[in-house]
mmCIF file of C-alpha atoms in Angstrom:
data_model
loop_
_atom_site.group_PDB
_atom_site.id
_atom_site.type_symbol
_atom_site.label_atom_id
_atom_site.label_comp_id
_atom_site.label_asym_id
_atom_site.label_seq_id
_atom_site.Cartn_x
_atom_site.Cartn_y
_atom_site.Cartn_z
ATOM 1 C CA UNK A 1256 -49.681 -164.276 74.552
ATOM 2 C CA UNK A 1257 -47.434 -163.523 77.366
ATOM 3 C CA UNK A 1258 -43.735 -163.354 76.697
ATOM 4 C CA UNK A 1259 -41.034 -163.325 79.432
ATOM 5 C CA UNK A 1260 -37.759 -161.754 78.415
ATOM 6 C CA UNK A 1261 -34.685 -162.645 80.537
ATOM 7 C CA UNK A 1262 -31.886 -160.249 80.971
ATOM 8 C CA UNK A 1263 -28.665 -160.916 82.485
ATOM 9 C CA UNK A 1264 -29.053 -159.379 85.962
ATOM 10 C CA UNK A 1265 -28.773 -161.638 88.934
ATOM 11 C CA UNK A 1266 -31.724 -163.491 90.276
ATOM 12 C CA UNK A 1267 -30.983 -164.948 93.812
ATOM 13 C CA UNK A 1268 -34.557 -166.559 94.414
ATOM 14 C CA UNK A 1269 -36.430 -167.959 91.521
ATOM 15 C CA UNK A 1270 -39.544 -168.582 93.445
ATOM 16 C CA UNK A 1271 -41.409 -165.567 92.109
ATOM 17 C CA UNK A 1272 -40.837 -166.712 88.440
ATOM 18 C CA UNK A 1273 -43.533 -169.517 88.236
ATOM 19 C CA UNK A 1274 -46.583 -167.499 87.860
ATOM 20 C CA UNK A 1275 -45.056 -165.426 84.913
ATOM 21 C CA UNK A 1276 -43.316 -168.161 82.976
ATOM 22 C CA UNK A 1277 -46.180 -170.702 82.794
ATOM 23 C CA UNK A 1278 -47.197 -171.015 79.108
ATOM 24 C CA UNK A 1279 -45.286 -167.963 78.134
ATOM 25 C CA UNK A 1280 -43.083 -167.309 75.070
ATOM 26 C CA UNK A 1281 -39.569 -167.278 76.337
ATOM 27 C CA UNK A 1282 -36.928 -164.868 75.118
ATOM 28 C CA UNK A 1283 -33.448 -164.879 76.474
ATOM 29 C CA UNK A 1284 -31.009 -161.886 76.031
ATOM 30 C CA UNK A 1285 -27.284 -162.839 75.925
ATOM 31 C CA UNK A 1286 -26.377 -164.062 79.451
ATOM 32 C CA UNK A 1287 -30.081 -164.209 80.447
ATOM 33 C CA UNK A 1288 -29.813 -167.790 79.127
ATOM 34 C CA UNK A 1289 -28.395 -168.917 82.449
ATOM 35 C CA UNK A 1290 -31.787 -168.017 84.048
ATOM 36 C CA UNK A 1291 -33.612 -170.293 81.644
ATOM 37 C CA UNK A 1292 -31.203 -173.085 82.141
ATOM 38 C CA UNK A 1293 -31.558 -172.927 85.927
ATOM 39 C CA UNK A 1294 -35.373 -172.965 85.507
ATOM 40 C CA UNK A 1295 -35.359 -175.827 83.128
ATOM 41 C CA UNK A 1296 -36.748 -173.880 80.439
ATOM 42 C CA UNK A 1297 -36.212 -174.179 76.578
ATOM 43 C CA UNK A 1298 -36.189 -170.743 75.082
ATOM 44 C CA UNK A 1299 -38.138 -170.026 72.075
ATOM 45 C CA UNK A 1300 -35.418 -167.539 70.891
ATOM 46 C CA UNK A 1301 -32.032 -166.295 72.174
ATOM 47 C CA UNK A 1302 -30.715 -162.824 71.000
ATOM 48 C CA UNK A 1303 -27.742 -160.657 71.645
ATOM 49 C CA UNK A 1304 -24.104 -160.060 70.877
ATOM 50 C CA UNK A 1305 -23.063 -162.906 73.152
ATOM 51 C CA UNK A 1306 -20.320 -160.876 74.914
ATOM 52 C CA UNK A 1307 -21.348 -162.152 78.311
ATOM 53 C CA UNK A 1308 -23.066 -165.365 77.715
ATOM 54 C CA UNK A 1309 -21.394 -168.534 78.772
ATOM 55 C CA UNK A 1310 -20.250 -170.559 75.706
ATOM 56 C CA UNK A 1311 -21.168 -173.923 77.151
ATOM 57 C CA UNK A 1312 -24.802 -172.908 77.868
ATOM 58 C CA UNK A 1313 -25.031 -171.370 74.224
ATOM 59 C CA UNK A 1314 -23.894 -174.821 72.923
ATOM 60 C CA UNK A 1315 -26.265 -176.609 75.066
ATOM 61 C CA UNK A 1316 -29.157 -174.633 73.725
ATOM 62 C CA UNK A 1317 -27.921 -174.830 70.163
ATOM 63 C CA UNK A 1318 -27.804 -178.647 70.536
ATOM 64 C CA UNK A 1319 -31.598 -178.382 71.282
ATOM 65 C CA UNK A 1320 -32.352 -176.532 68.153
ATOM 66 C CA UNK A 1321 -33.027 -173.196 69.854
ATOM 67 C CA UNK A 1322 -33.064 -170.356 67.391
ATOM 68 C CA UNK A 1323 -30.102 -167.878 68.106
ATOM 69 C CA UNK A 1324 -30.053 -164.402 66.637
ATOM 70 C CA UNK A 1325 -26.512 -162.994 66.830
ATOM 71 C CA UNK A 1326 -25.717 -159.278 66.580
ATOM 72 C CA UNK A 1327 -22.643 -157.303 66.416
ATOM 73 C CA UNK A 1328 -21.310 -155.869 69.704
ATOM 74 C CA UNK A 1329 -21.177 -152.368 67.967
ATOM 75 C CA UNK A 1330 -24.909 -151.921 67.743
ATOM 76 C CA UNK A 1331 -27.427 -149.057 68.693
ATOM 77 C CA UNK A 1332 -29.752 -151.352 70.665
ATOM 78 C CA UNK A 1333 -29.198 -153.059 73.944
ATOM 79 C CA UNK A 1334 -29.644 -156.815 74.225
ATOM 80 C CA UNK A 1335 -32.665 -156.321 76.216
ATOM 81 C CA UNK A 1336 -34.285 -154.082 73.420
ATOM 82 C CA UNK A 1337 -33.444 -156.836 70.889
ATOM 83 C CA UNK A 1338 -35.310 -159.214 73.154
ATOM 84 C CA UNK A 1339 -38.466 -156.927 73.398
ATOM 85 C CA UNK A 1340 -38.459 -156.661 69.508
ATOM 86 C CA UNK A 1341 -38.384 -160.449 69.367
ATOM 87 C CA UNK A 1342 -41.232 -160.805 71.784
ATOM 88 C CA UNK A 1343 -43.230 -158.086 69.834
ATOM 89 C CA UNK A 1344 -42.513 -159.909 66.608
ATOM 90 C CA UNK A 1345 -43.861 -163.135 67.893
ATOM 91 C CA UNK A 1346 -47.193 -161.366 68.700
ATOM 92 C CA UNK A 1347 -46.929 -160.925 72.506
ATOM 93 C CA UNK A 1348 -49.699 -158.743 73.973
ATOM 94 C CA UNK A 1349 -48.045 -158.980 77.591
ATOM 95 C CA UNK A 1350 -44.364 -158.603 78.146
ATOM 96 C CA UNK A 1351 -42.532 -159.415 81.493
ATOM 97 C CA UNK A 1352 -38.889 -158.548 81.888
ATOM 98 C CA UNK A 1353 -36.837 -160.596 84.280
ATOM 99 C CA UNK A 1354 -33.112 -160.270 85.040
ATOM 100 C CA UNK A 1355 -33.623 -156.540 84.214
ATOM 101 C CA UNK A 1356 -32.906 -155.189 87.705
ATOM 102 C CA UNK A 1357 -29.354 -155.435 88.963
ATOM 103 C CA UNK A 1358 -26.211 -153.883 90.349
ATOM 104 C CA UNK A 1359 -25.597 -151.842 87.079
ATOM 105 C CA UNK A 1360 -27.977 -148.857 87.663
ATOM 106 C CA UNK A 1361 -27.569 -147.672 84.109
ATOM 107 C CA UNK A 1362 -28.883 -150.949 82.818
ATOM 108 C CA UNK A 1363 -31.753 -151.049 85.272
ATOM 109 C CA UNK A 1364 -32.707 -147.562 84.383
ATOM 110 C CA UNK A 1365 -32.469 -148.086 80.802
ATOM 111 C CA UNK A 1366 -34.673 -151.201 81.154
ATOM 112 C CA UNK A 1367 -37.333 -149.310 83.029
ATOM 113 C CA UNK A 1368 -37.406 -146.745 80.146
ATOM 114 C CA UNK A 1369 -38.029 -149.741 77.932
ATOM 115 C CA UNK A 1370 -41.533 -150.152 79.375
ATOM 116 C CA UNK A 1371 -42.355 -146.937 77.224
ATOM 117 C CA UNK A 1372 -40.618 -148.383 74.293
ATOM 118 C CA UNK A 1373 -42.996 -151.605 74.760
ATOM 119 C CA UNK A 1374 -45.951 -149.253 75.006
ATOM 120 C CA UNK A 1375 -45.099 -147.506 71.863
ATOM 121 C CA UNK A 1376 -44.965 -150.884 70.124
ATOM 122 C CA UNK A 1377 -48.673 -151.422 71.011
ATOM 123 C CA UNK A 1378 -48.119 -153.792 74.159
ATOM 124 C CA UNK A 1379 -50.145 -152.240 76.838
ATOM 125 C CA UNK A 1380 -49.390 -154.849 79.592
ATOM 126 C CA UNK A 1381 -45.838 -154.855 80.581
ATOM 127 C CA UNK A 1382 -43.686 -155.159 83.746
ATOM 128 C CA UNK A 1383 -40.159 -155.499 85.023
ATOM 129 C CA UNK A 1384 -40.013 -157.937 88.048
ATOM 130 C CA UNK A 1385 -37.540 -159.396 90.522
ATOM 131 C CA UNK A 1386 -37.739 -160.859 93.895
ATOM 132 C CA UNK A 1387 -38.499 -157.431 95.451
ATOM 133 C CA UNK A 1388 -40.096 -155.327 92.747
ATOM 134 C CA UNK A 1389 -42.895 -155.273 90.089
ATOM 135 C CA UNK A 1390 -42.543 -152.130 88.041
ATOM 136 C CA UNK A 1391 -45.293 -150.940 85.574
ATOM 137 C CA UNK A 1392 -45.759 -147.860 83.512
ATOM 138 C CA UNK A 1393 -48.909 -145.872 83.826
ATOM 139 C CA UNK A 1394 -49.984 -144.084 80.665
ATOM 140 C CA UNK A 1395 -53.790 -143.893 81.425
ATOM 141 C CA UNK A 1396 -54.858 -146.544 84.153
ATOM 142 C CA UNK A 1397 -53.761 -149.729 85.516
ATOM 143 C CA UNK A 1398 -54.811 -152.308 88.062
ATOM 144 C CA UNK A 1399 -52.288 -153.683 90.571
ATOM 145 C CA UNK A 1400 -52.818 -157.016 92.337
ATOM 146 C CA UNK A 1401 -50.986 -157.993 95.498
ATOM 147 C CA UNK A 1402 -52.045 -158.337 99.040
ATOM 148 C CA UNK A 1403 -53.101 -156.032 101.932
ATOM 149 C CA UNK A 1404 -50.057 -154.226 103.175
ATOM 150 C CA UNK A 1405 -47.974 -154.275 100.138
ATOM 151 C CA UNK A 1406 -46.012 -151.240 99.424
ATOM 152 C CA UNK A 1407 -46.857 -149.087 96.337
ATOM 153 C CA UNK A 1408 -44.757 -146.173 95.223
ATOM 154 C CA UNK A 1409 -45.694 -143.744 92.299
ATOM 155 C CA UNK A 1410 -42.661 -142.214 90.472
ATOM 156 C CA UNK A 1411 -43.168 -139.539 87.839
ATOM 157 C CA UNK A 1412 -41.439 -140.323 84.533
ATOM 158 C CA UNK A 1413 -42.352 -136.908 83.029
ATOM 159 C CA UNK A 1414 -41.960 -133.471 84.621
ATOM 160 C CA UNK A 1415 -45.659 -133.385 85.662
ATOM 161 C CA UNK A 1416 -48.320 -136.096 86.024
ATOM 162 C CA UNK A 1417 -51.836 -134.732 86.114
ATOM 163 C CA UNK A 1418 -55.189 -136.117 87.265
ATOM 164 C CA UNK A 1419 -53.612 -138.813 89.523
ATOM 165 C CA UNK A 1420 -56.440 -140.716 91.115
ATOM 166 C CA UNK A 1421 -55.855 -143.908 93.207
ATOM 167 C CA UNK A 1422 -58.208 -146.534 94.731
ATOM 168 C CA UNK A 1423 -57.465 -149.132 97.291
ATOM 169 C CA UNK A 1424 -54.500 -147.279 98.741
ATOM 170 C CA UNK A 1425 -54.166 -146.125 102.243
ATOM 171 C CA UNK A 1426 -53.216 -142.612 101.219
ATOM 172 C CA UNK A 1427 -55.396 -141.650 98.274
ATOM 173 C CA UNK A 1428 -55.072 -139.195 95.526
ATOM 174 C CA UNK A 1429 -58.066 -137.726 93.953
ATOM 175 C CA UNK A 1430 -57.202 -135.910 90.580
ATOM 176 C CA UNK A 1431 -53.822 -134.796 92.015
ATOM 177 C CA UNK A 1432 -50.554 -133.898 90.525
ATOM 178 C CA UNK A 1433 -47.195 -135.497 90.939
ATOM 179 C CA UNK A 1434 -43.948 -133.715 89.807
ATOM 180 C CA UNK A 1435 -40.562 -135.069 88.637
ATOM 181 C CA UNK A 1436 -38.211 -134.052 91.660
ATOM 182 C CA UNK A 1437 -40.694 -134.414 94.482
ATOM 183 C CA UNK A 1438 -42.043 -137.487 96.371
ATOM 184 C CA UNK A 1439 -45.057 -135.816 97.803
ATOM 185 C CA UNK A 1440 -47.756 -138.604 98.606
ATOM 186 C CA UNK A 1441 -46.063 -140.929 96.157
ATOM 187 C CA UNK A 1442 -43.529 -143.219 97.937
ATOM 188 C CA UNK A 1443 -44.473 -146.029 100.294
ATOM 189 C CA UNK A 1444 -48.168 -145.982 99.906
ATOM 190 C CA UNK A 1445 -50.024 -149.210 101.090
ATOM 191 C CA UNK A 1446 -52.477 -151.516 99.645
ATOM 192 C CA UNK A 1447 -55.654 -151.883 101.629
ATOM 193 C CA UNK A 1448 -56.684 -155.253 99.966
ATOM 194 C CA UNK A 1449 -55.677 -157.260 97.079
ATOM 195 C CA UNK A 1450 -56.167 -154.816 94.313
ATOM 196 C CA UNK A 1451 -55.470 -151.076 93.784
ATOM 197 C CA UNK A 1452 -56.108 -148.892 90.782
ATOM 198 C CA UNK A 1453 -54.142 -145.984 89.471
ATOM 199 C CA UNK A 1454 -55.477 -143.578 86.893
ATOM 200 C CA UNK A 1455 -53.888 -140.504 85.355
ATOM 201 C CA UNK A 1456 -54.862 -137.897 82.776
ATOM 202 C CA UNK A 1457 -51.699 -136.912 81.364
ATOM 203 C CA UNK A 1458 -47.990 -137.630 81.665
ATOM 204 C CA UNK A 1459 -46.196 -140.897 82.516
ATOM 205 C CA UNK A 1460 -45.966 -142.613 85.847
ATOM 206 C CA UNK A 1461 -44.137 -145.552 87.298
ATOM 207 C CA UNK A 1462 -46.190 -147.667 89.596
ATOM 208 C CA UNK A 1463 -44.027 -149.916 91.702
ATOM 209 C CA UNK A 1464 -45.158 -152.698 94.101
ATOM 210 C CA UNK A 1465 -42.118 -153.228 96.287
ATOM 211 C CA UNK A 1466 -40.840 -155.135 99.343
ATOM 212 C CA UNK A 1467 -37.811 -154.945 101.471
#
């Protein structure tokens, strides 16, 4: 089961959402409920401290019988983390975060780190997506689907990533190494077709499919 977890970051164009939300378990984190409403979705659960959600929208979904899980503003977890916990508890084997990339860089970086949090909870298929980016965490190997000419960047999350091998990219790596602090052969690679593969032997690596 795929779960889509909506955060509160702005989404200016919802066209990319359709392929992810179809037949998905929908979790909204606090003000992420506005995205569900604009998309005409009924969330399966709404979580958060509700310090930023619109009260009218909260009442709208309460009237529909949607489950709301309220938490104190003084908590250790972010609302997004609580949303991921709800998705894991529901049995998701794929998690897609939307509304997780925004103007608050601290929130964006924290949400990217949550890809590792998701992995630790046994969910191997996870991504953060918006209109311009699809970000995944590589722990061993992943397949990336897109189209010829799509930009792929590989960003180390750990100091050293060893045994990096790529397939389907214009500038290949074969058992290479990438280091935190260096962008050597890692940024703005290009897909040669509709599929690329990234494999690593150790470390953690972000694989990003991006567009301007």
